[in-house]
């Protein structure tokens, strides 16, 4: 491909250029504003994050907000001074919304921060060069402000063979790049060579310029002599400065729909961006100013100036003799792709290439839109070869699927279709609104999809947990059946084995529970001491009443905790004492001879029998329904007394020295019973009142179930003690109802 070969693009228009008004003077400057407002979002991507605070002094070029992620860029102070606010402030945006900004009050000394210049970028690594550009906050200065370092670091599978510097500046009125190339051509070419070096020295380094800039073409060609950069001049037509259009003009290649230039081996950068990147590496200067065109017939002076970023637009306009009364509107950018701002307090940012303030005669109001006459002129003018007429209809009907099918997002919003429309339909506004709505719906769909995936994953987790629970339940059931079978095969008497096993596997160790309760009491007393100390100190320091009340409440709460801990400990000790007393009695009983044990047992049964007979007589006298049950109890005691007396007589008749048969493992059973009683007492002492009531209810339910089973069996067998069983069931039902009521009231 010849360096001078050019290609034609589809569509395009030739609006009045109006560029001569601002090129009569060299690039100028204006006095520093009394307030510098630096938005945190001056680039495409995530806003920067402030790293300074209100009241902090700052120097010119000092970083004040750091990049937040890969697609982001830092923000630097454009002058020295003091941070006076970090707040929401009007920013240059089509929506007119406010945005977070750092406000600096200049000290008018313009003191620079320490910079790190580099005499020869070839002597440092590519990564260090990119880091310098990234840290300098360099972003695209001719379009959306895409961070330059990201563009200059393509993927490994995207080899770059062509670098294009965009000096086209096809938008009417704007001459910032034109004046930059006239006055700073050497720096622009140096920037092109630097970017080529970072991209691996591509075969082609092209600088595209429209033929309506003869002075810029001459200076750029002179600066590029003897270098690998080539100046490519082509006929003036709007919008040849669009990225994809410029690529097609100077290379003949087309970027596929939905793809990026890097996908076909091309990188495009603005000439101003190239110069800013070179100064960032060579002198260590961050991007803190830019060349901006100030133009329009409502101004007394029209020209280009290099203005510090963050300078309020109203300050710039006042220094050019702005007359708001004759001004039709304030436009950021050009008349084709710019946007209107209502608030002139917004500041100049990295992408502010033009401030257009035309008079009413210069830019009259847009005539009202009329019906589409289907002339097809919009399709002829579209540089992206789209069908604006059909897209307009789909946008009106909000048929977003059809808009996507017609490649809505390939629209570069150049405004050529609106410019040629005889019905004055604002086509670009429809496309912009549809793009925004589609993006919003896509985000909602993405959010909905994420929620659906989370819900499905949750259902899957629950199903898996249920399956695991069922598997564990079946495993426990199998283990229980195996244990039951193994227990049945043991030779140890069942009652003794059960008692020993339960005593070993009890959940509460009395000694551990006692230690736990003692620690709780000690901790509660310590809290009381600390609370009392804090209250005394507050009184001594003369603290306010609210502080003393809070500390007093804290002390009372701590004292209440001590009382509760003491009550639990006392209850536990009492229960253990009762168990120990019973254990002593059992041990003493076991220590007696068999004869003495039976004599003591007979004496106890006789006393119980006497009491039972008295109760039975009283029940018969009063006609109580429990008389039958009491009679049954008397009969059982009489039978037990007779059996015990027979055993005693047998023992007394046995010859001396003959061993007497006793129950096997009697001592073990007693010890197991004692251990079980202690553990149960400890467990009950550790339980709350609610837990005790719940345990009582559960026990009564179990007893009632058994009693009802006995009653049902007695009814089937027509047992003579049927009334006694019925009375027992009635009493248990009454007790259960009372315990359930108490449990509900405690909850």
XYZ file of C-alpha atoms in Angstrom:
747
model
C 0.000 0.000 0.000
C 1.326 3.428 -0.970
C 1.600 5.923 1.857
C -0.210 8.549 -0.227
C -2.989 6.295 -1.501
C -6.461 7.235 -0.293
C -9.868 5.579 -0.564
C -13.436 6.839 -0.690
C -16.076 6.313 2.016
C -19.821 6.014 1.701
C -22.007 9.039 2.380
C -20.853 12.183 4.085
C -21.891 15.837 3.824
C -20.247 19.229 3.350
C -21.580 21.645 5.963
C -20.102 25.189 6.194
C -16.684 24.868 7.806
C -16.549 28.185 9.723
C -12.922 27.563 10.717
C -11.327 30.852 9.730
C -12.805 32.764 12.695
C -10.540 31.028 15.237
C -7.304 30.628 13.252
C -6.365 34.264 12.808
C -4.455 34.376 16.118
C -1.856 32.016 17.594
C -2.744 29.837 20.570
C -3.273 32.113 23.564
C -3.810 31.920 27.308
C -6.102 33.536 29.865
C -5.608 34.455 33.543
C -6.033 31.650 36.075
C -9.544 31.316 37.505
C -10.215 31.878 41.208
C -11.583 28.347 41.460
C -10.553 25.156 39.687
C -13.185 22.386 39.473
C -11.828 18.968 38.480
C -14.452 16.259 37.805
C -13.486 12.735 38.819
C -14.819 11.445 35.489
C -13.086 13.150 32.548
C -12.659 9.986 30.536
C -14.469 6.873 29.379
C -14.715 4.225 32.093
C -14.839 4.275 35.872
C -14.464 7.640 37.686
C -11.236 8.249 39.571
C -11.106 7.911 43.364
C -10.067 10.965 45.449
C -6.847 10.570 47.448
C -6.861 14.068 48.975
C -9.052 15.610 51.643
C -10.554 19.033 52.141
C -7.898 21.404 53.438
C -4.975 19.561 51.844
C -2.423 21.712 49.975
C -1.680 20.537 46.436
C 0.977 21.304 43.841
C 0.626 21.685 40.103
C 0.755 18.251 38.497
C 0.111 16.401 41.774
C -2.213 13.421 41.539
C -5.422 14.098 43.491
C -7.589 11.182 42.342
C -6.334 7.721 41.413
C -7.611 5.477 38.627
C -10.265 2.981 39.687
C -9.641 -0.090 37.554
C -8.182 -0.754 34.131
C -10.559 1.479 32.124
C -9.976 4.598 34.183
C -7.479 7.447 34.468
C -6.087 9.518 37.348
C -6.803 13.220 37.806
C -4.103 15.808 38.626
C -4.157 19.318 40.027
C -3.831 21.823 37.178
C -2.354 24.450 39.511
C -1.063 24.768 43.064
C -3.387 25.712 45.898
C -5.661 24.150 48.516
C -8.509 21.670 48.271
C -11.599 23.513 49.476
C -14.317 21.009 48.608
C -15.041 17.526 47.292
C -18.646 17.809 46.223
C -21.217 17.434 43.473
C -20.875 20.138 40.827
C -22.115 20.807 37.274
C -20.006 18.913 34.726
C -19.929 18.964 30.915
C -22.309 16.132 30.079
C -25.220 15.838 27.602
C -27.632 15.008 30.438
C -26.797 18.180 32.350
C -26.405 16.250 35.593
C -23.958 17.079 38.339
C -20.994 14.879 39.179
C -18.407 14.470 41.974
C -15.603 17.037 41.685
C -12.546 18.196 43.592
C -12.502 21.983 43.990
C -9.140 23.748 44.359
C -8.571 27.332 45.429
C -5.414 28.437 43.520
C -2.620 30.236 45.328
C -1.593 31.826 41.960
C 1.983 30.655 42.459
C 1.781 27.720 40.007
C 4.283 25.673 42.005
C 5.025 22.340 40.297
C 5.198 18.973 41.969
C 8.355 16.904 41.454
C 8.424 15.486 37.916
C 10.402 12.554 36.493
C 11.671 13.455 32.989
C 13.190 10.907 30.605
C 15.738 12.029 27.992
C 15.335 8.934 25.810
C 12.325 6.642 26.097
C 14.234 3.967 24.188
C 16.430 3.497 27.239
C 13.529 2.412 29.461
C 11.241 -0.590 29.149
C 7.973 -0.568 27.260
C 6.118 -1.317 30.502
C 7.646 1.719 32.204
C 6.665 3.929 29.258
C 3.084 2.703 29.427
C 3.049 3.209 33.202
C 4.209 6.830 32.768
C 1.413 7.482 30.281
C -1.122 5.770 32.510
C -0.026 7.680 35.617
C -0.132 10.961 33.667
C -3.851 10.489 33.083
C -3.549 10.733 29.297
C -6.894 10.043 27.601
C -8.242 10.511 24.088
C -8.556 14.249 23.460
C -10.584 14.111 20.290
C -13.492 11.798 21.162
C -14.880 9.946 24.171
C -11.671 10.166 26.219
C -10.635 6.498 26.181
C -7.547 5.962 28.409
C -4.548 6.017 26.047
C -2.482 3.396 27.885
C -5.197 0.784 27.344
C -5.269 1.401 23.585
C -1.484 1.219 23.432
C -1.418 -2.197 25.068
C -3.372 -4.495 22.724
C -3.719 -8.199 23.319
C -0.946 -10.567 22.312
C -3.168 -12.052 19.601
C -3.705 -8.619 18.017
C -0.461 -7.648 16.242
C -0.587 -4.015 15.100
C 0.707 -3.164 11.630
C -0.672 0.391 11.299
C -0.751 3.398 13.617
C -2.943 6.309 12.513
C -2.826 9.773 14.044
C -6.123 11.563 13.555
C -5.553 15.183 12.541
C -8.693 15.365 10.413
C -10.799 17.605 12.655
C -13.744 17.510 10.252
C -16.310 19.079 12.602
C -17.241 22.677 11.654
C -15.849 25.529 13.803
C -13.275 23.371 15.658
C -9.600 24.199 14.950
C -7.807 23.003 18.115
C -5.928 20.189 16.342
C -5.229 22.430 13.345
C -3.520 25.048 15.533
C -1.712 22.347 17.522
C -0.186 20.891 14.337
C 0.771 24.372 13.112
C 2.577 25.374 16.304
C 3.644 22.046 17.911
C 4.314 19.834 14.857
C 7.627 18.542 16.226
C 5.977 17.346 19.439
C 3.131 15.702 17.519
C 5.573 13.772 15.294
C 7.659 12.827 18.340
C 4.470 11.526 19.942
C 3.679 9.478 16.825
C 7.118 7.845 16.953
C 6.727 7.126 20.683
C 3.351 5.451 20.135
C 4.821 3.448 17.267
C 7.628 2.286 19.552
C 5.081 1.138 22.171
C 3.090 -0.752 19.527
C 6.108 -2.702 18.331
C 7.135 -0.390 15.463
C 4.261 -1.068 13.037
C 4.978 -0.983 9.312
C 2.839 2.122 8.764
C 2.663 5.298 10.870
C 0.150 7.564 9.139
C -0.977 11.081 10.063
C -4.303 11.806 8.373
C -5.166 15.474 7.637
C -7.958 16.975 5.514
C -6.864 19.226 2.657
C -8.544 22.305 4.175
C -5.544 22.739 6.564
C -2.657 23.757 4.277
C -0.544 25.397 7.022
C -0.817 22.336 9.280
C -0.008 20.006 6.370
C 3.137 21.957 5.528
C 4.481 22.075 9.093
C 3.672 18.409 9.741
C 5.393 17.267 6.549
C 8.462 19.256 7.460
C 8.514 17.793 10.990
C 8.064 14.243 9.644
C 10.969 14.439 7.195
C 13.501 11.696 7.822
C 11.131 9.713 10.104
C 8.922 6.681 9.593
C 5.808 8.849 9.874
C 3.887 9.753 6.707
C 1.391 12.597 6.304
C -1.670 11.505 4.313
C -3.825 14.295 2.861
C -7.350 13.634 1.581
C -10.366 15.686 0.446
C -12.492 17.460 3.009
C -15.779 15.744 3.793
C -17.696 15.341 7.029
C -17.350 12.947 8.950
C -14.015 11.703 7.640
C -12.633 12.198 11.160
C -14.655 9.273 12.497
C -12.345 6.453 13.568
C -13.730 3.799 11.229
C -14.127 6.306 8.387
C -10.521 7.512 8.716
C -9.264 3.915 8.716
C -11.111 3.222 5.484
C -9.866 6.451 3.873
C -6.142 5.924 4.545
C -5.945 2.095 4.412
C -8.933 0.895 2.410
C -9.816 -1.573 5.212
C -13.161 -1.707 6.987
C -13.672 -2.504 10.658
C -16.350 -5.243 10.969
C -19.584 -4.465 12.787
C -19.135 -4.811 16.526
C -15.338 -5.094 16.257
C -12.491 -2.745 17.235
C -9.702 -1.392 15.008
C -7.204 -3.543 16.917
C -9.019 -6.627 15.580
C -7.710 -5.770 12.103
C -4.259 -4.625 13.278
C -4.850 -0.849 13.509
C -4.658 1.676 16.373
C -5.981 5.249 16.007
C -4.994 8.118 18.305
C -5.701 11.840 18.187
C -2.760 14.183 17.476
C -3.361 15.929 20.794
C -3.260 12.589 22.610
C 0.065 11.728 20.933
C 1.577 15.016 22.043
C 0.285 14.575 25.627
C 1.733 11.043 25.770
C 5.130 12.276 24.546
C 5.258 15.076 27.145
C 4.228 12.589 29.851
C 7.237 10.363 29.030
C 9.767 13.049 28.072
C 9.075 15.626 30.789
C 6.953 13.657 33.254
C 4.085 16.121 32.780
C 0.576 14.843 33.526
C -2.350 15.924 31.360
C -3.449 19.120 33.122
C -4.258 21.443 30.199
C -5.457 21.280 26.629
C -5.968 23.446 23.542
C -9.607 24.484 23.182
C -11.331 26.428 20.427
C -13.402 29.356 21.746
C -15.649 30.489 18.927
C -19.024 32.044 18.097
C -20.419 35.442 17.158
C -21.555 36.154 20.709
C -17.835 36.612 21.561
C -15.740 39.726 21.038
C -12.651 37.553 20.447
C -12.521 34.108 18.765
C -9.372 31.985 18.956
C -7.709 28.882 20.437
C -6.280 28.910 23.934
C -4.352 26.464 26.090
C -6.510 26.334 29.190
C -5.888 24.526 32.516
C -8.304 21.652 33.087
C -10.942 22.507 35.649
C -11.284 26.130 34.514
C -14.997 27.109 34.639
C -16.402 27.666 31.154
C -17.947 30.948 32.221
C -14.455 32.204 33.151
C -13.149 31.301 29.668
C -16.056 33.023 27.924
C -15.818 36.210 29.992
C -12.193 36.639 28.954
C -13.327 36.539 25.327
C -16.001 39.206 25.641
C -19.016 36.931 25.834
C -22.437 38.573 25.470
C -25.063 36.171 26.883
C -27.921 38.306 25.550
C -27.093 37.617 21.905
C -25.950 34.024 22.530
C -28.302 31.371 21.155
C -26.838 28.503 23.177
C -23.665 27.096 24.718
C -22.386 24.038 22.846
C -19.589 21.769 24.058
C -17.978 20.529 20.837
C -19.108 21.321 17.299
C -22.550 21.941 15.829
C -22.857 18.391 14.448
C -21.814 16.130 17.356
C -21.619 18.544 20.249
C -24.189 18.926 23.010
C -25.880 21.932 24.548
C -25.119 22.979 28.123
C -27.466 25.125 30.196
C -24.969 25.765 32.971
C -21.783 27.671 32.116
C -20.340 26.854 35.560
C -19.242 23.457 34.243
C -15.441 23.208 33.838
C -13.160 22.452 30.905
C -12.147 18.755 30.913
C -9.815 16.525 28.904
C -12.341 16.083 26.062
C -13.402 19.740 25.757
C -12.067 20.567 22.289
C -14.442 23.458 21.564
C -16.690 26.015 23.271
C -19.187 27.192 20.647
C -21.399 30.148 21.593
C -23.161 31.233 18.386
C -25.503 34.177 18.079
C -29.190 33.789 17.213
C -28.488 34.854 13.622
C -25.557 32.479 13.339
C -27.475 29.425 14.583
C -31.242 29.936 14.521
C -33.572 27.564 16.343
C -34.262 24.212 14.721
C -37.564 24.254 12.789
C -40.264 21.881 14.043
C -40.026 18.322 12.798
C -42.426 17.204 10.125
C -43.480 13.822 8.812
C -40.902 11.703 7.023
C -41.338 11.913 3.236
C -39.167 8.851 2.596
C -36.773 10.705 0.353
C -33.847 8.448 1.271
C -31.368 11.327 1.624
C -30.435 10.162 5.112
C -29.346 6.759 3.806
C -27.233 8.445 1.116
C -25.492 10.654 3.697
C -24.866 7.949 6.342
C -21.106 7.211 6.477
C -21.745 3.870 8.244
C -23.982 2.608 5.372
C -26.977 2.234 7.716
C -30.692 2.762 6.981
C -31.599 5.780 9.124
C -35.196 5.905 7.907
C -36.027 2.366 9.038
C -34.098 2.858 12.262
C -36.177 5.987 12.942
C -39.412 4.017 12.581
C -38.183 1.239 14.835
C -36.988 3.785 17.403
C -40.417 5.437 17.406
C -42.127 2.082 17.958
C -39.446 0.998 20.477
C -38.747 -2.151 18.479
C -35.281 -2.642 19.934
C -34.753 -6.080 18.419
C -35.167 -4.635 14.939
C -32.818 -1.777 15.803
C -30.149 -4.288 16.792
C -30.717 -6.184 13.559
C -30.141 -2.917 11.667
C -26.812 -2.384 13.519
C -27.905 0.605 15.582
C -24.656 0.550 17.547
C -22.627 1.064 14.374
C -24.099 4.579 14.267
C -21.365 7.094 15.167
C -23.961 9.821 15.877
C -22.296 12.172 13.406
C -25.585 13.934 12.636
C -25.207 13.736 8.839
C -28.669 12.195 8.507
C -30.278 14.960 10.579
C -28.341 17.588 8.601
C -29.743 16.506 5.233
C -33.273 15.640 6.434
C -35.751 17.996 4.666
C -38.331 17.286 7.370
C -35.973 18.497 10.116
C -36.383 15.240 12.086
C -33.802 15.003 14.909
C -32.800 11.472 13.907
C -29.634 11.319 16.039
C -31.611 12.089 19.200
C -33.864 9.106 18.510
C -30.839 6.864 18.025
C -29.138 8.109 21.190
C -32.288 7.572 23.251
C -32.738 4.059 21.829
C -29.114 3.175 22.586
C -29.538 4.296 26.158
C -32.758 2.309 26.583
C -31.207 -0.825 25.052
C -28.214 -0.542 27.389
C -30.575 -0.152 30.332
C -32.621 -3.194 29.319
C -29.469 -5.238 28.734
C -28.262 -4.383 32.232
C -31.625 -5.373 33.701
C -31.566 -8.635 31.757
C -28.036 -9.330 32.908
C -29.100 -8.652 36.482
C -32.154 -10.875 36.057
C -30.030 -13.657 34.577
C -27.645 -13.455 37.506
C -30.577 -13.644 39.924
C -32.019 -16.636 38.079
C -28.675 -18.436 38.142
C -28.329 -17.728 41.865
C -31.863 -19.046 42.470
C -31.216 -22.218 40.480
C -27.908 -22.740 42.256
C -29.676 -22.297 45.589
C -32.338 -24.854 44.657
C -29.607 -27.267 43.654
C -27.780 -26.722 46.957
C -30.992 -27.295 48.922
C -31.736 -30.485 46.992
C -28.200 -31.701 47.619
C -28.481 -30.882 51.328
C -31.799 -32.745 51.557
C -30.260 -35.743 49.822
C -27.321 -35.663 52.239
C -29.712 -35.417 55.201
C -31.704 -38.389 53.950
C -28.529 -40.392 53.443
C -27.370 -39.551 56.972
C -30.806 -40.458 58.352
C -30.721 -43.844 56.659
C -27.162 -44.375 57.886
C -28.198 -43.534 61.466
C -31.179 -45.848 61.183
C -28.987 -48.701 59.974
C -26.450 -48.026 62.732
C -29.206 -47.957 65.352
C -30.620 -51.250 64.160
C -27.141 -52.804 64.189
C -26.501 -51.474 67.695
C -29.855 -52.759 68.873
C -29.090 -56.186 67.499
C -25.638 -56.204 69.094
C -27.080 -55.133 72.459
C -29.615 -57.913 72.389
C -26.811 -60.453 71.950
C -24.867 -59.301 75.037
C -24.920 -61.427 78.228
C -25.038 -58.412 80.520
C -28.515 -57.895 81.993
C -30.354 -55.320 79.826
C -31.200 -52.906 82.600
C -27.625 -52.764 83.871
C -26.146 -52.410 80.359
C -28.518 -49.594 79.466
C -27.714 -47.726 82.658
C -23.957 -48.065 82.164
C -24.137 -47.013 78.504
C -26.331 -44.010 79.203
C -24.098 -42.863 82.041
C -21.057 -43.001 79.759
C -22.686 -41.167 76.842
C -24.509 -38.471 78.779
C -24.157 -35.063 77.216
C -23.435 -33.186 80.438
C -20.432 -33.804 82.692
C -21.276 -32.573 86.239
C -17.699 -31.490 86.957
C -17.422 -29.601 83.673
C -20.822 -27.988 84.204
C -19.812 -26.865 87.701
C -16.604 -25.326 86.356
C -18.571 -23.608 83.580
C -21.054 -22.070 86.026
C -18.240 -20.918 88.333
C -16.478 -19.243 85.387
C -19.715 -17.525 84.374
C -20.167 -16.167 87.901
C -16.560 -14.953 88.033
C -16.910 -13.247 84.655
C -20.147 -11.557 85.697
C -18.538 -10.247 88.910
C -15.625 -8.905 86.832
C -18.056 -7.015 84.599
C -19.670 -5.470 87.670
C -16.278 -4.277 88.876
C -15.435 -2.750 85.484
C -18.835 -1.092 85.186
C -18.540 0.348 88.726
C -15.056 1.641 87.941
C -16.218 3.312 84.735
C -19.130 4.969 86.558
C -16.846 6.248 89.332
C -14.408 7.666 86.784
C -17.203 9.395 84.876
C -18.497 11.010 88.073
C -14.987 12.114 89.002
C -14.466 13.651 85.537
C -17.770 15.511 85.723
C -19.331 13.713 82.764
C -22.775 14.787 81.578
C -25.928 13.187 82.998
C -26.640 11.091 79.905
C -23.206 9.473 80.203
C -23.749 8.708 83.919
C -27.216 7.268 83.201
C -25.805 4.993 80.521
C -23.043 3.753 82.831
C -25.526 3.242 85.699
C -27.738 1.174 83.430
C -24.716 -0.837 82.404
C -23.846 -1.452 86.079
C -27.400 -2.609 86.910
C -27.372 -4.954 83.971
C -24.052 -6.434 85.100
C -25.368 -6.880 88.676
C -28.432 -8.685 87.306
C -26.146 -11.029 85.374
C -24.300 -11.803 88.633
C -27.580 -12.694 90.348
C -28.601 -14.969 87.493
C -25.193 -16.690 87.456
C -25.326 -17.164 91.274
C -28.831 -18.641 91.080
C -27.761 -21.126 88.423
C -24.718 -22.143 90.468
C -26.770 -22.516 93.658
C -29.399 -24.586 91.847
C -26.740 -26.818 90.365
C -25.015 -27.309 93.738
C -28.342 -28.096 95.394
C -29.235 -30.682 92.756
C -25.819 -32.308 93.060
C -26.128 -32.359 96.872
C -29.458 -34.156 96.563
C -27.941 -36.689 94.197
C -24.913 -37.163 96.471
C -27.210 -37.788 99.458
C -29.145 -40.362 97.463
C -25.871 -41.893 96.242
C -24.633 -42.177 99.858
C -27.831 -43.900 100.847
C -27.523 -46.341 97.932
C -23.895 -47.039 98.755
C -24.726 -47.638 102.410
C -27.530 -49.921 101.384
C -25.233 -51.927 99.141
C -22.715 -52.177 101.990
C -25.304 -53.936 104.211
C -25.535 -57.705 104.378
C -28.316 -59.305 102.317
C -30.275 -60.018 105.510
C -29.968 -56.426 106.744
C -30.957 -55.132 103.294
C -34.124 -57.246 103.247
C -35.008 -56.260 106.814
C -34.658 -52.600 105.921
C -36.647 -53.101 102.709
C -39.442 -54.928 104.605
C -39.620 -52.096 107.145
C -39.946 -49.564 104.336
C -42.628 -51.604 102.538
C -44.635 -51.948 105.771
C -44.663 -48.174 106.233
C -45.682 -47.622 102.609
C -48.389 -50.283 102.911
C -49.820 -48.660 106.007
C -49.997 -45.289 104.245
C -51.548 -46.872 101.126
C -54.266 -48.608 103.190
C -55.180 -45.329 104.893
C -55.486 -43.570 101.551
C -57.608 -46.433 100.197
C -59.985 -46.282 103.168
C -60.357 -42.513 102.788
C -61.062 -42.900 99.061
C -63.761 -45.529 99.684
C -65.332 -43.373 102.375
C -65.535 -40.319 100.106
C -66.408 -42.335 96.998
C -63.383 -41.080 95.107
C -62.896 -42.510 91.576
C -59.277 -43.279 92.481
C -60.277 -45.891 95.041
C -59.818 -48.715 92.547
C -56.321 -47.550 91.646
C -55.405 -47.231 95.315
C -56.730 -50.726 95.987
C -54.498 -52.055 93.212
C -51.527 -50.285 94.788
C -52.308 -51.840 98.184
C -52.507 -55.320 96.671
C -49.142 -54.899 94.929
C -47.475 -53.742 98.150
C -48.956 -56.663 100.081
C -47.632 -59.052 97.428
C -44.222 -57.401 97.523
C -44.144 -57.550 101.337
C -45.025 -61.256 101.287
C -42.266 -61.973 98.758
C -39.679 -60.038 100.783
C -40.617 -61.840 104.001
C -40.227 -65.209 102.243
C -36.769 -64.227 100.978
C -35.775 -63.128 104.507
C -36.921 -66.443 105.985
C -34.887 -68.311 103.360
C -31.788 -66.273 104.217
C -32.223 -66.872 107.946
C -32.533 -70.647 107.388
C -29.379 -70.843 105.181
C -26.315 -72.517 106.816
C -23.512 -70.148 107.899
C -20.850 -69.532 105.249
C -23.079 -70.531 102.313
C -22.971 -67.879 99.566
C -26.257 -66.113 98.951
C -27.361 -65.516 95.333
C -27.447 -61.858 94.391
C -28.225 -60.017 91.225
C -25.261 -60.013 88.797
C -23.341 -56.757 88.396
C -25.418 -55.207 91.171
C -22.623 -52.864 92.228
C -22.041 -51.750 88.605
C -25.735 -51.087 88.137
C -25.820 -48.939 91.261
C -22.795 -46.938 90.211
C -24.253 -46.481 86.725
C -27.529 -45.298 88.210
C -25.690 -42.790 90.417
C -23.679 -41.450 87.461
C -26.854 -41.182 85.422
C -28.615 -39.279 88.177
C -25.720 -36.837 88.552
C -25.577 -36.197 84.816
C -29.333 -35.675 84.672
C -29.206 -33.229 87.576
C -26.348 -31.337 85.917
C -28.242 -31.225 82.666
C -31.368 -29.885 84.349
C -29.346 -27.272 86.231
C -27.852 -26.058 82.953
C -31.272 -25.818 81.317
C -33.248 -22.601 81.131
C -36.771 -22.403 82.542
C -38.189 -22.680 79.049
C -36.105 -25.795 78.357
C -37.205 -27.343 81.660
C -40.856 -26.736 80.829
C -40.319 -28.174 77.369
C -38.647 -31.285 78.830
C -41.517 -31.664 81.290
C -44.070 -31.451 78.492
C -42.162 -34.050 76.470
C -41.969 -36.416 79.469
C -45.707 -36.047 80.165
C -46.489 -36.713 76.520
C -44.460 -39.940 76.647
C -46.137 -41.070 79.891
C -49.578 -40.213 78.533
C -48.939 -42.246 75.389
C -47.990 -45.280 77.485
C -50.952 -44.785 79.841
C -53.394 -44.609 76.935
C -51.889 -47.800 75.520
C -52.397 -49.560 78.898
C -55.958 -48.256 79.085
C -56.724 -49.461 75.564
C -55.330 -52.903 76.392
C -57.358 -53.035 79.616
C -60.501 -52.141 77.705
C -59.847 -54.925 75.210
C -59.233 -57.470 78.005
C -62.083 -56.126 80.209
C -59.586 -55.741 83.056
C -61.041 -55.252 86.540
C -58.680 -52.247 87.053
C -60.100 -50.408 84.047
C -61.305 -47.481 86.180
C -57.871 -47.023 87.702
C -56.229 -46.882 84.281
C -58.819 -44.348 83.093
C -58.205 -42.184 86.159
C -54.458 -42.278 85.534
C -54.965 -41.144 81.919
C -57.240 -38.305 83.035
C -54.697 -37.052 85.582
C -51.873 -37.160 83.042
C -53.998 -35.256 80.505
C -54.698 -32.577 83.121
C -51.003 -32.298 84.020
C -50.010 -32.103 80.335
C -52.538 -29.348 79.656
C -51.281 -27.353 82.645
C -47.593 -27.802 81.628
C -48.349 -26.801 78.006
C -50.109 -23.635 79.190
C -47.151 -22.686 81.394
C -44.727 -23.268 78.498
C -46.787 -21.050 76.157
C -46.988 -18.241 78.732
C -43.200 -18.330 79.252
C -42.591 -18.027 75.501
